[in-house]
Each structure stands twice: as structure tokens, then as C-alpha cells.
Amino acid sequence: MTSLDPHAVASGWLEGFQNAAAAADVDAFVKLFLPTSWLRDLLCFQWDVKSLGGHDSLKAYLSETVDDRTRLARAGLHDVRIEASSTLGPPAAFPLPSDPTKQGVQGAFEFGLTSPPASGRGFFRVVQNPNGEWKALAVFLTLEDIKGHEEPRGRPPGLFPDLSTYEEVKAKELAAIDQDPTVLIIGGGQTGMMCAARLRKLGVRALIIDKNPTVAHVWRNRYPNLTTQTSAHHCSMAYQPWPTTYPNYIGKDKVADFLEFYAKAQDLRIWQSSTTEGPPIYDEDKKCWKVTVNRDGQKVYMEPRHIILAAGNGPAKFPKVEGMSDFAGSVYHSDDHRGAAPFAGKRVVVVGSGNAAHDLCIDFVAKGASSITMVQRSPTCVVSANTVDKVLFGTTYNEKYAIQDSDFLSNSMPPALAMKMAVGGGTARLKGMDKDLFDGLTNAGYQLTWELTPGGGEVGLIGYVLARMTAGTMLDRGCGKLIIDGKVKVKSGEIAKFEKDSVVFDDGSKAEADVVVYATGYLPLTENIKAVFGESILDRIGTQMEGLDDGGEMRKGYRPTGQPGFWLVMGPFPSARYFSKILVRRPAC
């Protein structure tokens, strides 16, 4: 048996890749891929995010005429070379998902682009076809820096030719932002702050406005046992990871403290207690927005070229149910939960079975509620924290990798291919790791699913993360055992009506209750968009913001929305951290 030389395989395949790109030979380029392979393109062949599967789609895309040339010819991809300097290391073998006894080769590479003049970074996964030829299973291409607009990589000197102090220079920067922001960011959470930090690195004047009185107000005012739901490395902030002394799952107040420091450390300009007054109006001739901001009671007029909406979810989804006003106890949404201590000895009903319900049930058990019933309205996709630690945080987001390399590696897999691989066996492998948990939950009456739609295939956690931003999931960090042990009862169905001291379910059964908490998620993002811009903007951008396009990419997030100068940013820490970089690389900023 001939031993596999990953470096030789990588060099040979990349040489063919370079030659086909240099000749702008679409047919030769496509032949480097398996018939069922995928290409993920982030800003290299067009100013958008695109994933394509199969020879026909790839050929059609690269053959499209742009500025009198094919898309492949116009990009001018050149100077392809194995990446030698990242923490990911050299090309390496990996076991094939379909047959772990066989191996493919994967690795990172670098390249140049002609139009625009830029540097890029790529990742390939190649396997042997039946003829023994190495063909791409998946290729990822992303624009890194536009020449002349490179992001500074090193530490700034902090010394200035005119002998100014750092504080004087910063004051001038902030004053310039106040007077004439190029980008207005609405929403000052971690997503908005990372976008602003990215823009500041490129010298773009970015102003954040936030309706709350303090930085990290939303984190500070959530329920006491809220933590980051994934590992500290996975939840890093752009340019500024959490200190290594922080726990793996970081409590809400510690997150808030860090975000306050982040805003200062990154020299971000944030106007608190500030909102737009009236809908912003886009001036087609001047290519800018006309915006009036109410800054803590003072009206300020500005004309930014771009507006980024970083307002998170839509408003809380809080249904009105018959008899609710007659209920003698407390009824509220999980957003308003400030801790379970006042409800010691009380009978509690939590409506919902996802992550927020998970946290609330743990809180009520810990603080001595006399009974807790979780109302599960539909089956939930569950995975244990231990399994996620082993599969994701122990591999892709292992702290041996710099966070930028972890993000690059994570995003190198085209989303639709990742979901296809999950359906083909990846989800089954994860389910096997959590078999005891799932058996116990099922026996306790908790309904499980790994399908986004009935019969659509078990895409598992990755499908829910990509398509629903984790809605409908429970990352189990303790509530599963409470359900199995009977400390949290599970009731399937809906609350049909309230009575004075109980709730009545849609099957006619009752549960006595002193407090009912709706952990029922949020309305669509369109509600926030309409609140800021008015309903007419939906005529240009459509009404579907969330979800995935045909290639498995986010439908609107970090991509052109259909309205010039208007951008939507969304998702958890890793999405904001990585795709904020993709967003600000666009030359329009």
C-alpha cells in the first residue's frame, strides 16, 4: 500500500487549479471538481456570498459574462500557493465521511486576484475518484484584503509625527465620527460593536446608536443564570479574545463587563439612549441616507452612506391567550425573567422547550419552586454540551488554533454540503454519542427531532444553526437530567386558556400554576426593520430575512439586501465575528 503524501497531493492539485485559472479555462477548472462537489465563494468572483453545487452550476456561474469577460477570467485568480504561516498547519489527510478507511487531503492556500486587485485565502478538500485522480469535494475562496485598503495587521506604534498624544488623536477621530459618520450602525450589542471595530481598523468612520442607556444593557438585564451557550474561544470578540482566566461558559454580568471594556479598548463611538426619529430616507442622487437621530433628547441630522441594522431579533413573541387577564399569578416572557428566587415554593409552567426554557427550568429548580412543568409545543433538536465540546470545540474551535483560523476552517465547508453530510451520517454519529440522554428524555415524554421539516432529512444541530439561528434547539447543560429525574415535568401541547389558578391545555387537561413564563422566542426581524425604516422598505428588500438561499447561505445577513446602502447583520458571536469581516471588505464602505 502506497503511503499518502498530503503535501505532494496538495501541490499537484493546486498546480492544476492555478493553470486552469490563469488560462481562464472554465472547462479545465470545473474538471478539477467531483461532479457532486461544492464551491463556496466569498467576494472573489462577485461582490456577494455564493455557494454552488455540481458541475453544471459551477460552469454556469464561472462562464457568466461580466465586463465582457467570463467571471473566471475577470477575477484573474493567480499566484496560488500552499499557506505556510497559519496555525492550521500544512496540508493533511482526513478520513472520508462515507468510508473512514479511505483518506482525502485538505489544506489552506493563498492566492491573488486581479479584479479587484486583492489577496485571497482558500481551503480545499480533495478525494480520489474511481480512476485514482484527485478531485475537489469542496473548495472555499474568500477575499482577504483589497490592495491599497489592507487591514493593518501589526500593533500600531502609538507615536505620531506631529507629536500629538494618543488621547488627542482619539478625540479627533471621535469628533469626526460625530460630525460625519460614513456608516451608521443601529444596535450596540456584540454584533454592532464587532462591525464597528472592523470598520475602524480600515479607517472608516462608524457611529453606533443604541436605545439602551448603557453598553451591554441587554446582557446585564437578563436572567441570572444566563451564560454564553458555547465555549469561550467560540464566543471570542473580534481582535480581542476573552482572557484565559475566564470560564469556558461565561456568565452574563462578566460578558457585560467585558463588552463595556471592549467598547473602550476598541475606541468605538457609541451614542447611548439614542434612536432614529422618523424613517431614514435614501437619497438616490447623493448615494447616502438622510437620518435624524434623537440623541438622549437632542436631535442630530446626518447623512451616512450606509446603515447597518444590528438590532438582533424581532420583538418578543408573547401570545395572548383566553383568560390570561384573569389569572391570579404572574405571566411574562422569558426576556423579563429576572430570577426564580421570588418564586420559591410556587408552581411554575414554562412554555417552550429550547435554550431559554432550559435555563429557566434550571433556575426554578435551583431556587426551590415546588413544581416545574415544561410545555413542549413541537419536537426539539437536542445535543449535549459534552458532545458539542468533543465534536466542535475539541476540533475546529480547539484553542490551539488562532480564532481567525478557527473561523476560516469552520466556514470553509459550504453550508449545503455540511447539511448533506449531516444527513448522510453526521447526525447519526452525534445521536449515538448522546443515546442515553435521548432515551431518558424520550421516556420522560420529551419529543426529539433532527429534521427541519418532516421527511427533509436529519440535518441535526448544524441545520438548525444555519437555517434557524439555533431556534428550536436545546444545547443540554443540565436540564436534560432534571427532566429525566422528574424534577421538570414535560407536557406536550399548547395552553388553550387560563383559569384563576391553573392553565388548561389543548387536550383539555389542566395544571395548577402560580407563574407562567413564555420562553417562546421572537417575532421575525422584519418587525424591527419596519419599526426603523417603515413598511415601504419591504417592497425593495422583501419580507424574508432569515433562512437560507438555494446554496445554503444566509438569505440577507451580511449580504446585499436589495436596498442600496442598507445591511443586515445577525447571528451568534461566530457569525458576527467572521461575517463582519466579509461585510466591511466591500469597496462601497
Coordinates of C-alpha atoms in Angstrom, one line a residue:
M1 CA 0.0 0.0 0.0
T2 CA 1.5 3.4 -1.1
S3 CA 1.7 5.9 1.8
L4 CA -0.2 9.1 1.3
D5 CA 1.9 12.3 0.9
P6 CA -0.5 15.2 1.6
H7 CA 1.9 17.9 0.5
A8 CA 2.5 16.2 -2.8
V9 CA -1.2 15.7 -3.4
A10 CA -1.9 19.4 -2.4
S11 CA 0.9 20.7 -4.7
G12 CA -0.3 18.7 -7.7
W13 CA -4.0 19.7 -7.3
L14 CA -3.2 23.3 -6.7
E15 CA -0.9 23.4 -9.8
G16 CA -3.9 22.3 -11.9
F17 CA -6.1 24.9 -10.2
Q18 CA -3.5 27.6 -10.9
N19 CA -3.1 26.6 -14.5
A20 CA -6.9 26.5 -15.2
A21 CA -7.5 29.9 -13.5
A22 CA -4.5 31.5 -15.3
A23 CA -5.9 30.3 -18.7
A24 CA -9.4 31.3 -17.7
D25 CA -10.4 27.8 -18.9
V26 CA -13.8 27.1 -17.3
D27 CA -13.9 23.5 -18.5
A28 CA -10.5 22.7 -17.1
F29 CA -11.3 24.5 -13.9
V30 CA -14.6 22.6 -13.4
K31 CA -12.9 19.2 -14.2
L32 CA -10.8 19.7 -11.1
F33 CA -14.0 19.1 -9.1
L34 CA -16.1 16.0 -8.5
P35 CA -19.5 16.0 -10.3
T36 CA -21.2 16.4 -6.8
S37 CA -18.7 18.9 -5.4
W38 CA -19.2 22.4 -4.0
L39 CA -17.6 25.8 -4.3
R40 CA -18.1 28.5 -1.7
D41 CA -17.2 32.0 -2.9
L42 CA -17.0 34.9 -0.6
L43 CA -16.4 38.1 -2.7
C44 CA -13.9 36.6 -5.1
F45 CA -16.0 36.2 -8.3
Q46 CA -18.7 38.7 -7.4
W47 CA -19.5 41.1 -4.5
D48 CA -21.6 38.6 -2.7
V49 CA -21.6 35.3 -0.9
K50 CA -22.3 32.3 -3.1
S51 CA -22.3 28.5 -2.8
L52 CA -22.7 26.3 -5.8
G53 CA -23.1 22.5 -6.1
G54 CA -22.3 20.3 -9.1
H55 CA -20.5 20.8 -12.4
D56 CA -23.5 22.4 -14.2
S57 CA -24.0 25.2 -11.6
L58 CA -20.2 25.8 -11.3
K59 CA -19.7 26.0 -15.0
A60 CA -22.7 28.3 -15.5
Y61 CA -21.5 30.6 -12.7
L62 CA -17.9 30.9 -13.9
S63 CA -19.0 31.3 -17.5
E64 CA -21.3 34.3 -16.9
T65 CA -20.2 37.4 -18.7
V66 CA -19.1 40.3 -16.5
D67 CA -17.5 43.4 -18.1
D68 CA -17.1 41.5 -21.4
R69 CA -15.2 38.6 -19.8
T70 CA -16.2 35.4 -18.1
R71 CA -16.5 35.6 -14.4
L72 CA -13.4 33.3 -14.1
A73 CA -11.3 35.5 -16.5
R74 CA -12.4 38.7 -14.8
A75 CA -11.4 37.6 -11.3
G76 CA -7.8 36.8 -12.6
L77 CA -7.1 34.3 -9.9
H78 CA -3.3 33.8 -9.7
D79 CA -0.2 33.1 -7.6
V80 CA -1.8 30.1 -5.9
R81 CA 0.4 28.7 -3.2
I82 CA 0.1 26.5 -0.1
E83 CA -0.4 28.6 3.0
A84 CA 2.6 28.3 5.3
S85 CA 2.1 30.7 8.1
S86 CA -1.3 29.9 9.9
T87 CA -1.9 27.9 13.0
L88 CA -3.9 25.4 10.8
G89 CA -0.6 23.8 9.7
P90 CA 0.3 22.2 6.4
P91 CA -1.9 20.0 4.2
A92 CA -3.1 16.9 6.0
A93 CA -5.0 13.7 5.4
F94 CA -8.6 13.3 6.7
P95 CA -10.9 10.2 6.8
L96 CA -13.7 10.2 4.3
P97 CA -17.1 10.5 5.9
S98 CA -18.5 7.9 3.6
D99 CA -15.7 5.4 4.3
P100 CA -13.3 6.2 7.2
T101 CA -10.9 3.6 5.9
K102 CA -10.1 5.9 3.0
Q103 CA -8.5 9.3 3.1
G104 CA -8.7 12.6 1.4
V105 CA -6.4 15.6 1.7
Q106 CA -7.2 19.1 2.9
G107 CA -5.4 22.3 3.5
A108 CA -5.3 26.1 3.3
F109 CA -3.8 28.1 0.4
E110 CA -3.3 31.7 -0.7
F111 CA -3.8 33.4 -4.0
G112 CA -4.1 36.8 -5.7
L113 CA -7.0 38.4 -7.6
T114 CA -6.7 40.9 -10.5
S115 CA -10.2 42.4 -10.4
P116 CA -10.3 43.7 -7.8
P117 CA -6.6 43.8 -7.1
A118 CA -6.7 41.8 -3.9
S119 CA -5.3 38.9 -1.9
G120 CA -7.3 35.8 -1.1
R121 CA -7.3 32.8 1.1
G122 CA -8.7 29.3 0.3
F123 CA -9.3 25.9 1.6
F124 CA -9.5 22.7 -0.4
R125 CA -10.7 19.1 0.3
V126 CA -9.8 16.7 -2.4
V127 CA -10.5 13.0 -2.7
Q128 CA -9.7 10.3 -5.3
N129 CA -12.3 9.4 -7.9
P130 CA -12.7 5.8 -9.2
N131 CA -9.8 6.4 -11.6
G132 CA -7.5 7.4 -8.8
E133 CA -7.5 11.1 -9.8
W134 CA -7.6 13.7 -7.1
K135 CA -10.7 15.9 -7.4
A136 CA -12.2 18.5 -5.2
L137 CA -15.0 17.6 -2.9
A138 CA -15.2 21.2 -1.6
V139 CA -13.3 24.4 -2.3
F140 CA -13.6 27.6 -0.3
L141 CA -12.4 31.0 -1.6
T142 CA -12.5 34.3 0.3
L143 CA -11.2 37.7 -0.4
E144 CA -8.8 38.8 2.4
D145 CA -7.6 42.3 1.5
I146 CA -8.1 44.8 -1.3
K147 CA -4.8 46.3 -2.3
G148 CA -4.5 49.8 -1.1
H149 CA -7.1 49.1 1.6
E150 CA -5.4 46.4 3.6
E151 CA -6.4 45.9 7.2
P152 CA -3.5 46.8 9.4
R153 CA -2.2 43.6 10.9
G154 CA 0.5 44.7 13.3
R155 CA 0.3 46.7 16.6
P156 CA 0.0 50.5 15.9
P157 CA 3.0 52.5 17.1
G158 CA 1.1 54.9 19.2
L159 CA 3.5 57.7 18.3
F160 CA 2.6 60.5 15.9
P161 CA 4.7 62.7 13.6
D162 CA 3.0 65.9 14.9
L163 CA 3.8 64.9 18.5
S164 CA 0.2 64.6 19.4
T165 CA -0.8 62.3 22.3
Y166 CA -2.9 59.2 21.7
E167 CA -5.7 60.8 23.6
E168 CA -5.6 63.8 21.3
V169 CA -5.7 61.7 18.2
K170 CA -8.5 59.6 19.5
A171 CA -10.5 62.7 20.4
K172 CA -10.2 64.0 16.8
E173 CA -11.3 60.6 15.5
L174 CA -14.4 60.5 17.7
A175 CA -15.2 64.1 16.8
A176 CA -15.0 63.3 13.1
I177 CA -17.3 60.4 13.6
D178 CA -19.8 62.5 15.5
Q179 CA -19.8 65.2 12.7
D180 CA -19.9 63.0 9.7
P181 CA -20.2 59.2 10.1
T182 CA -19.8 57.1 6.9
V183 CA -21.6 54.2 8.5
L184 CA -24.4 54.4 11.0
I185 CA -24.9 51.2 13.0
I186 CA -28.2 50.8 14.7
G187 CA -27.7 48.4 17.7
G188 CA -24.9 48.4 20.2
G189 CA -24.7 44.7 21.1
Q190 CA -21.7 42.5 20.4
T191 CA -22.7 42.3 16.7
G192 CA -22.8 46.0 16.1
M193 CA -19.6 46.5 18.1
M194 CA -17.7 44.0 16.1
C195 CA -18.9 45.6 12.8
A196 CA -17.7 49.0 14.2
A197 CA -14.3 47.6 15.3
R198 CA -13.8 46.1 11.8
L199 CA -14.6 49.4 10.1
R200 CA -12.4 51.4 12.4
K201 CA -9.5 49.1 11.6
L202 CA -10.0 50.1 7.9
G203 CA -10.2 53.8 8.8
V204 CA -14.0 54.1 8.1
R205 CA -16.0 56.4 10.4
A206 CA -18.6 54.2 12.1
L207 CA -21.1 55.5 14.6
I208 CA -23.2 53.1 16.8
I209 CA -26.5 54.3 18.2
D210 CA -28.3 52.2 20.8
K211 CA -31.6 52.8 22.5
N212 CA -30.4 51.5 25.9
P213 CA -28.8 53.7 28.5
T214 CA -25.6 51.7 28.9
V215 CA -23.3 49.4 26.9
A216 CA -24.3 45.7 27.3
H217 CA -27.6 46.7 28.9
V218 CA -29.4 43.7 27.3
W219 CA -26.8 41.2 28.8
R220 CA -26.9 42.9 32.2
N221 CA -30.6 42.7 32.4
R222 CA -31.2 39.1 31.5
Y223 CA -31.9 36.3 33.9
P224 CA -29.2 35.5 36.5
N225 CA -28.1 32.1 35.2
L226 CA -27.6 33.1 31.6
T227 CA -24.2 32.3 30.2
T228 CA -22.7 32.1 26.8
Q229 CA -24.0 28.9 25.3
T230 CA -20.8 27.8 23.7
S231 CA -17.1 27.8 24.6
A232 CA -15.2 31.0 25.3
H233 CA -13.0 30.5 22.3
H234 CA -16.0 30.0 20.1
C235 CA -17.6 33.2 21.5
S236 CA -14.5 35.4 21.1
M237 CA -14.9 39.0 20.1
A238 CA -13.1 40.3 17.0
Y239 CA -9.5 41.3 17.8
Q240 CA -10.0 40.7 21.5
P241 CA -10.5 37.2 22.8
W242 CA -11.7 36.6 26.3
P243 CA -8.9 36.4 28.9
T244 CA -7.7 32.8 29.6
T245 CA -8.7 33.3 33.2
Y246 CA -12.4 33.4 32.2
P247 CA -14.5 30.3 32.5
N248 CA -15.5 28.3 29.4
Y249 CA -19.1 29.3 29.8
I250 CA -19.2 33.0 30.7
G251 CA -21.9 34.5 32.9
K252 CA -24.0 37.4 31.7
D253 CA -22.5 40.0 34.0
K254 CA -19.0 39.0 33.1
V255 CA -19.9 39.3 29.4
A256 CA -21.4 42.7 30.1
D257 CA -18.3 43.9 31.9
F258 CA -16.1 42.7 29.0
L259 CA -18.3 44.4 26.4
E260 CA -18.1 47.7 28.2
F261 CA -14.3 47.3 28.2
Y262 CA -14.3 46.2 24.6
A263 CA -16.1 49.4 23.5
K264 CA -13.4 51.5 25.3
A265 CA -10.4 49.3 24.2
Q266 CA -11.5 49.4 20.5
D267 CA -12.2 53.2 20.7
L268 CA -15.7 52.7 19.4
R269 CA -18.1 55.7 19.2
I270 CA -21.5 54.7 20.8
W271 CA -24.3 57.1 21.4
Q272 CA -26.5 55.5 24.2
S273 CA -30.2 56.4 24.7
S274 CA -30.3 57.2 21.0
T275 CA -32.8 56.2 18.3
T276 CA -33.7 57.3 14.8
E277 CA -36.5 59.8 14.6
G278 CA -38.7 59.0 11.7
P279 CA -37.7 56.7 8.9
P280 CA -34.3 57.3 7.3
I281 CA -34.6 58.4 3.7
Y282 CA -32.2 57.2 1.0
D283 CA -31.0 59.9 -1.5
E284 CA -30.5 58.1 -4.8
D285 CA -28.6 61.0 -6.3
K286 CA -26.1 61.6 -3.4
K287 CA -26.0 57.8 -2.6
C288 CA -26.5 58.5 1.1
W289 CA -29.1 58.3 3.8
K290 CA -30.8 61.3 5.4
V291 CA -31.2 60.5 9.1
T292 CA -32.3 62.3 12.2
V293 CA -31.1 60.8 15.4
N294 CA -32.6 61.6 18.8
R295 CA -29.5 61.5 21.0
D296 CA -30.8 61.5 24.5
G297 CA -33.3 64.2 23.7
Q298 CA -31.2 66.2 21.3
K299 CA -31.9 65.9 17.5
V300 CA -28.9 65.4 15.3
Y301 CA -29.0 65.3 11.5
M302 CA -26.6 63.2 9.5
E303 CA -26.0 61.7 6.0
P304 CA -24.2 58.4 6.3
R305 CA -23.5 56.4 3.2
H306 CA -24.5 53.1 4.8
I307 CA -26.8 51.9 7.6
I308 CA -26.2 48.6 9.3
L309 CA -29.1 47.3 11.3
A310 CA -27.6 45.2 14.2
A311 CA -30.8 45.1 16.3
G312 CA -30.8 41.4 16.9
N313 CA -34.1 39.5 16.9
G314 CA -37.5 41.0 16.4
P315 CA -39.7 41.8 19.5
A316 CA -40.5 39.0 22.0
K317 CA -43.2 36.6 20.8
F318 CA -45.8 36.7 23.6
P319 CA -49.2 35.2 22.6
K320 CA -52.4 36.4 24.1
V321 CA -54.4 33.5 25.5
E322 CA -58.0 33.4 26.6
G323 CA -58.4 34.1 30.4
M324 CA -54.8 35.4 30.8
S325 CA -56.0 38.6 32.4
D326 CA -58.0 36.7 35.0
F327 CA -55.0 34.6 36.1
A328 CA -54.1 35.3 39.7
G329 CA -50.4 34.5 39.3
S330 CA -47.6 36.0 37.2
V331 CA -47.4 35.7 33.4
Y332 CA -44.4 37.1 31.5
H333 CA -41.9 36.4 28.6
S334 CA -38.5 34.9 29.3
D335 CA -37.0 38.3 28.3
D336 CA -38.5 39.7 31.5
H337 CA -37.3 36.9 33.8
R338 CA -35.1 38.4 36.5
G339 CA -34.5 35.3 38.6
A340 CA -36.5 32.5 40.2
A341 CA -35.8 33.3 43.8
P342 CA -39.2 35.2 44.3
F343 CA -41.0 32.0 43.2
A344 CA -39.6 29.5 45.8
G345 CA -42.4 27.1 46.7
K346 CA -44.5 28.2 43.7
R347 CA -46.0 26.0 40.9
V348 CA -44.3 27.0 37.6
V349 CA -45.2 26.4 34.0
V350 CA -42.5 27.2 31.4
V351 CA -43.9 27.4 27.8
G352 CA -41.1 26.3 25.4
S353 CA -38.5 23.6 25.2
G354 CA -35.4 25.3 23.7
N355 CA -32.4 27.0 25.2
A356 CA -34.2 29.8 27.1
A357 CA -36.6 27.2 28.6
H358 CA -33.7 25.0 29.5
D359 CA -32.1 27.9 31.5
L360 CA -35.3 29.0 33.2
C361 CA -36.2 25.4 34.3
I362 CA -32.7 25.0 35.9
D363 CA -33.2 28.4 37.7
F364 CA -36.6 27.4 39.1
V365 CA -35.3 24.0 40.3
A366 CA -32.2 25.7 41.9
K367 CA -34.4 28.3 43.7
G368 CA -36.9 25.8 45.1
A369 CA -40.0 26.0 43.0
S370 CA -42.5 23.4 44.2
S371 CA -43.2 22.1 40.7
I372 CA -42.0 22.9 37.2
T373 CA -43.8 21.9 34.0
M374 CA -42.2 22.4 30.6
V375 CA -44.7 22.8 27.9
Q376 CA -43.3 21.4 24.6
R377 CA -45.2 22.7 21.6
S378 CA -43.2 20.8 19.0
P379 CA -40.3 18.4 18.9
T380 CA -36.9 19.9 19.7
C381 CA -33.4 19.3 18.3
V382 CA -31.2 18.4 21.3
V383 CA -27.4 17.9 21.6
S384 CA -25.4 17.7 24.8
A385 CA -22.7 20.2 25.7
N386 CA -20.3 17.3 26.1
T387 CA -20.9 16.1 22.6
V388 CA -20.5 19.6 21.1
D389 CA -17.3 20.0 23.1
K390 CA -15.8 16.9 21.6
V391 CA -17.0 17.3 18.0
L392 CA -16.7 21.1 17.5
F393 CA -14.8 22.8 20.3
G394 CA -12.2 20.0 20.5
T395 CA -11.6 20.1 16.8
T396 CA -12.4 23.1 14.7
Y397 CA -12.5 25.5 17.7
N398 CA -9.7 24.0 19.6
E399 CA -7.7 26.7 21.3
K400 CA -4.5 25.6 19.6
Y401 CA -5.9 27.5 16.5
A402 CA -6.0 31.2 16.4
I403 CA -9.6 32.3 16.4
Q404 CA -9.3 33.7 12.9
D405 CA -8.1 30.3 11.7
S406 CA -10.9 28.5 13.5
D407 CA -13.4 30.8 11.9
F408 CA -11.8 30.2 8.5
L409 CA -11.8 26.4 8.9
S410 CA -15.4 26.4 10.2
N411 CA -16.6 28.4 7.2
S412 CA -14.5 26.5 4.7
M413 CA -17.3 23.9 4.4
P414 CA -20.1 25.0 2.1
P415 CA -23.3 25.1 4.3
A416 CA -25.4 22.9 2.0
L417 CA -22.7 20.3 1.8
A418 CA -22.3 20.3 5.6
M419 CA -26.0 19.7 5.9
K420 CA -25.9 16.9 3.3
M421 CA -23.0 15.3 5.2
A422 CA -25.1 15.6 8.4
V423 CA -28.0 13.8 6.7
G424 CA -25.6 11.2 5.3
G425 CA -24.3 10.1 8.7
G426 CA -23.0 13.0 10.7
T427 CA -26.2 13.5 12.7
A428 CA -26.5 9.7 13.3
R429 CA -22.9 9.8 14.8
L430 CA -23.8 12.6 17.1
K431 CA -27.0 10.9 18.1
G432 CA -25.1 7.8 19.1
M433 CA -22.9 9.8 21.4
D434 CA -26.0 11.1 23.3
K435 CA -28.0 7.9 23.2
D436 CA -28.5 7.6 27.0
L437 CA -29.6 11.2 27.2
F438 CA -32.1 10.8 24.3
D439 CA -33.5 7.5 25.7
G440 CA -34.1 9.2 29.0
L441 CA -35.7 12.3 27.5
T442 CA -38.0 10.2 25.3
N443 CA -39.1 8.1 28.3
A444 CA -39.9 11.3 30.1
G445 CA -42.2 12.4 27.3
Y446 CA -39.8 14.9 25.7
Q447 CA -40.1 14.9 21.9
L448 CA -37.0 14.9 19.8
T449 CA -36.3 15.7 16.2
W450 CA -33.3 16.3 13.9
E451 CA -35.3 17.4 10.9
L452 CA -36.1 21.0 9.9
T453 CA -39.1 19.7 8.0
P454 CA -40.8 16.3 8.3
G455 CA -39.1 13.9 5.9
G456 CA -36.4 16.5 5.0
G457 CA -33.5 14.5 6.4
E458 CA -31.8 14.7 9.8
V459 CA -29.7 17.8 9.3
G460 CA -29.3 18.0 13.1
L461 CA -27.8 20.8 15.0
I462 CA -25.8 22.2 12.1
G463 CA -29.0 22.6 10.1
Y464 CA -30.8 24.4 12.9
V465 CA -27.8 26.7 13.4
L466 CA -27.6 27.6 9.7
A467 CA -31.3 27.8 8.9
R468 CA -32.8 29.0 12.2
M469 CA -30.0 30.6 14.1
T470 CA -30.4 27.8 16.8
A471 CA -34.2 28.4 17.3
G472 CA -35.8 25.1 18.1
T473 CA -32.7 23.6 19.7
M474 CA -31.6 22.8 23.2
L475 CA -27.9 22.6 24.0
D476 CA -28.2 20.5 27.1
R477 CA -26.1 21.6 30.0
G478 CA -28.1 20.1 32.8
C479 CA -31.8 20.4 32.1
G480 CA -32.0 17.1 30.4
K481 CA -31.1 15.3 33.6
L482 CA -33.7 17.3 35.5
I483 CA -36.3 16.1 33.0
I484 CA -35.1 12.5 33.2
D485 CA -35.1 12.6 37.0
G486 CA -38.7 14.0 37.1
K487 CA -37.7 17.4 38.6
V488 CA -39.0 19.0 35.5
K489 CA -42.2 17.5 34.0
V490 CA -42.9 17.7 30.3
K491 CA -46.3 18.4 28.8
S492 CA -46.8 18.2 25.0
G493 CA -49.3 20.7 23.5
E494 CA -50.3 24.3 24.0
I495 CA -52.0 26.4 26.7
A496 CA -55.6 26.9 25.4
K497 CA -56.8 29.1 28.2
F498 CA -56.0 30.4 31.7
E499 CA -58.1 30.0 34.8
K500 CA -57.6 31.8 38.1
D501 CA -55.0 29.3 39.5
S502 CA -54.3 27.0 36.6
V503 CA -53.8 26.6 32.9
V504 CA -55.8 24.4 30.5
F505 CA -54.1 22.6 27.7
D506 CA -55.4 22.0 24.2
D507 CA -56.2 18.4 25.1
G508 CA -58.4 19.5 28.0
S509 CA -56.0 18.6 30.8
K510 CA -55.1 21.1 33.5
A511 CA -52.0 22.1 35.5
E512 CA -52.2 24.2 38.7
A513 CA -49.9 27.2 38.4
D514 CA -48.7 30.3 40.2
V515 CA -46.4 31.6 37.5
V516 CA -46.3 31.0 33.7
V517 CA -43.2 32.0 31.7
Y518 CA -43.3 32.1 27.9
A519 CA -39.9 31.1 26.5
T520 CA -41.4 31.3 23.0
G521 CA -38.7 33.2 21.1
Y522 CA -39.1 36.3 19.0
L523 CA -41.0 37.7 16.0
P524 CA -39.3 38.0 12.6
L525 CA -36.6 40.6 12.1
T526 CA -38.9 42.4 9.6
E527 CA -40.7 43.8 12.7
N528 CA -37.5 45.7 13.7
I529 CA -36.9 46.8 10.1
K530 CA -40.4 48.2 9.8
A531 CA -40.0 50.0 13.1
V532 CA -36.9 51.8 11.9
F533 CA -37.5 52.3 8.2
G534 CA -41.2 52.0 7.7
E535 CA -43.1 49.3 5.9
S536 CA -42.3 50.6 2.4
I537 CA -38.7 49.4 2.5
L538 CA -40.0 45.8 2.3
D539 CA -41.0 46.5 -1.3
R540 CA -37.3 46.6 -2.1
I541 CA -35.8 44.0 0.3
G542 CA -38.7 41.5 0.5
T543 CA -40.2 40.1 3.7
Q544 CA -37.9 37.0 4.2
M545 CA -34.8 38.0 6.1
E546 CA -33.9 34.8 8.0
G547 CA -33.3 31.3 6.5
L548 CA -31.1 30.1 3.7
D549 CA -30.9 30.5 -0.1
D550 CA -30.6 27.6 -2.5
G551 CA -26.9 27.3 -1.8
G552 CA -27.3 27.2 1.9
E553 CA -26.1 30.8 2.5
M554 CA -27.8 33.3 4.8
R555 CA -30.6 34.9 2.8
K556 CA -29.9 38.5 3.8
G557 CA -27.4 38.7 6.6
Y558 CA -24.1 40.4 5.7
R559 CA -25.2 40.4 2.0
P560 CA -26.8 42.9 -0.4
T561 CA -30.4 43.4 0.8
G562 CA -31.9 44.9 -2.3
Q563 CA -31.8 48.4 -0.8
P564 CA -28.5 50.3 -1.6
G565 CA -26.6 51.3 1.5
F566 CA -28.7 49.0 3.8
W567 CA -27.2 46.0 5.5
L568 CA -28.5 43.4 8.0
V569 CA -26.2 41.7 10.5
M570 CA -27.4 38.9 12.7
G571 CA -26.5 35.6 14.4
P572 CA -24.4 34.4 17.3
F573 CA -20.8 35.5 18.2
P574 CA -19.0 33.4 15.5
S575 CA -21.3 34.7 12.7
A576 CA -20.8 38.3 13.7
R577 CA -17.1 37.9 14.2
Y578 CA -16.4 36.3 10.8
F579 CA -19.0 37.8 8.5
S580 CA -18.5 41.3 9.8
K581 CA -15.1 41.0 8.1
I582 CA -16.7 39.9 4.9
L583 CA -19.1 42.8 5.1
V584 CA -16.6 45.6 5.5
R585 CA -14.3 44.2 2.8
R586 CA -16.8 45.5 0.2
P587 CA -15.3 48.6 -1.6
A588 CA -18.6 50.5 -1.2
C589 CA -17.6 51.1 2.5

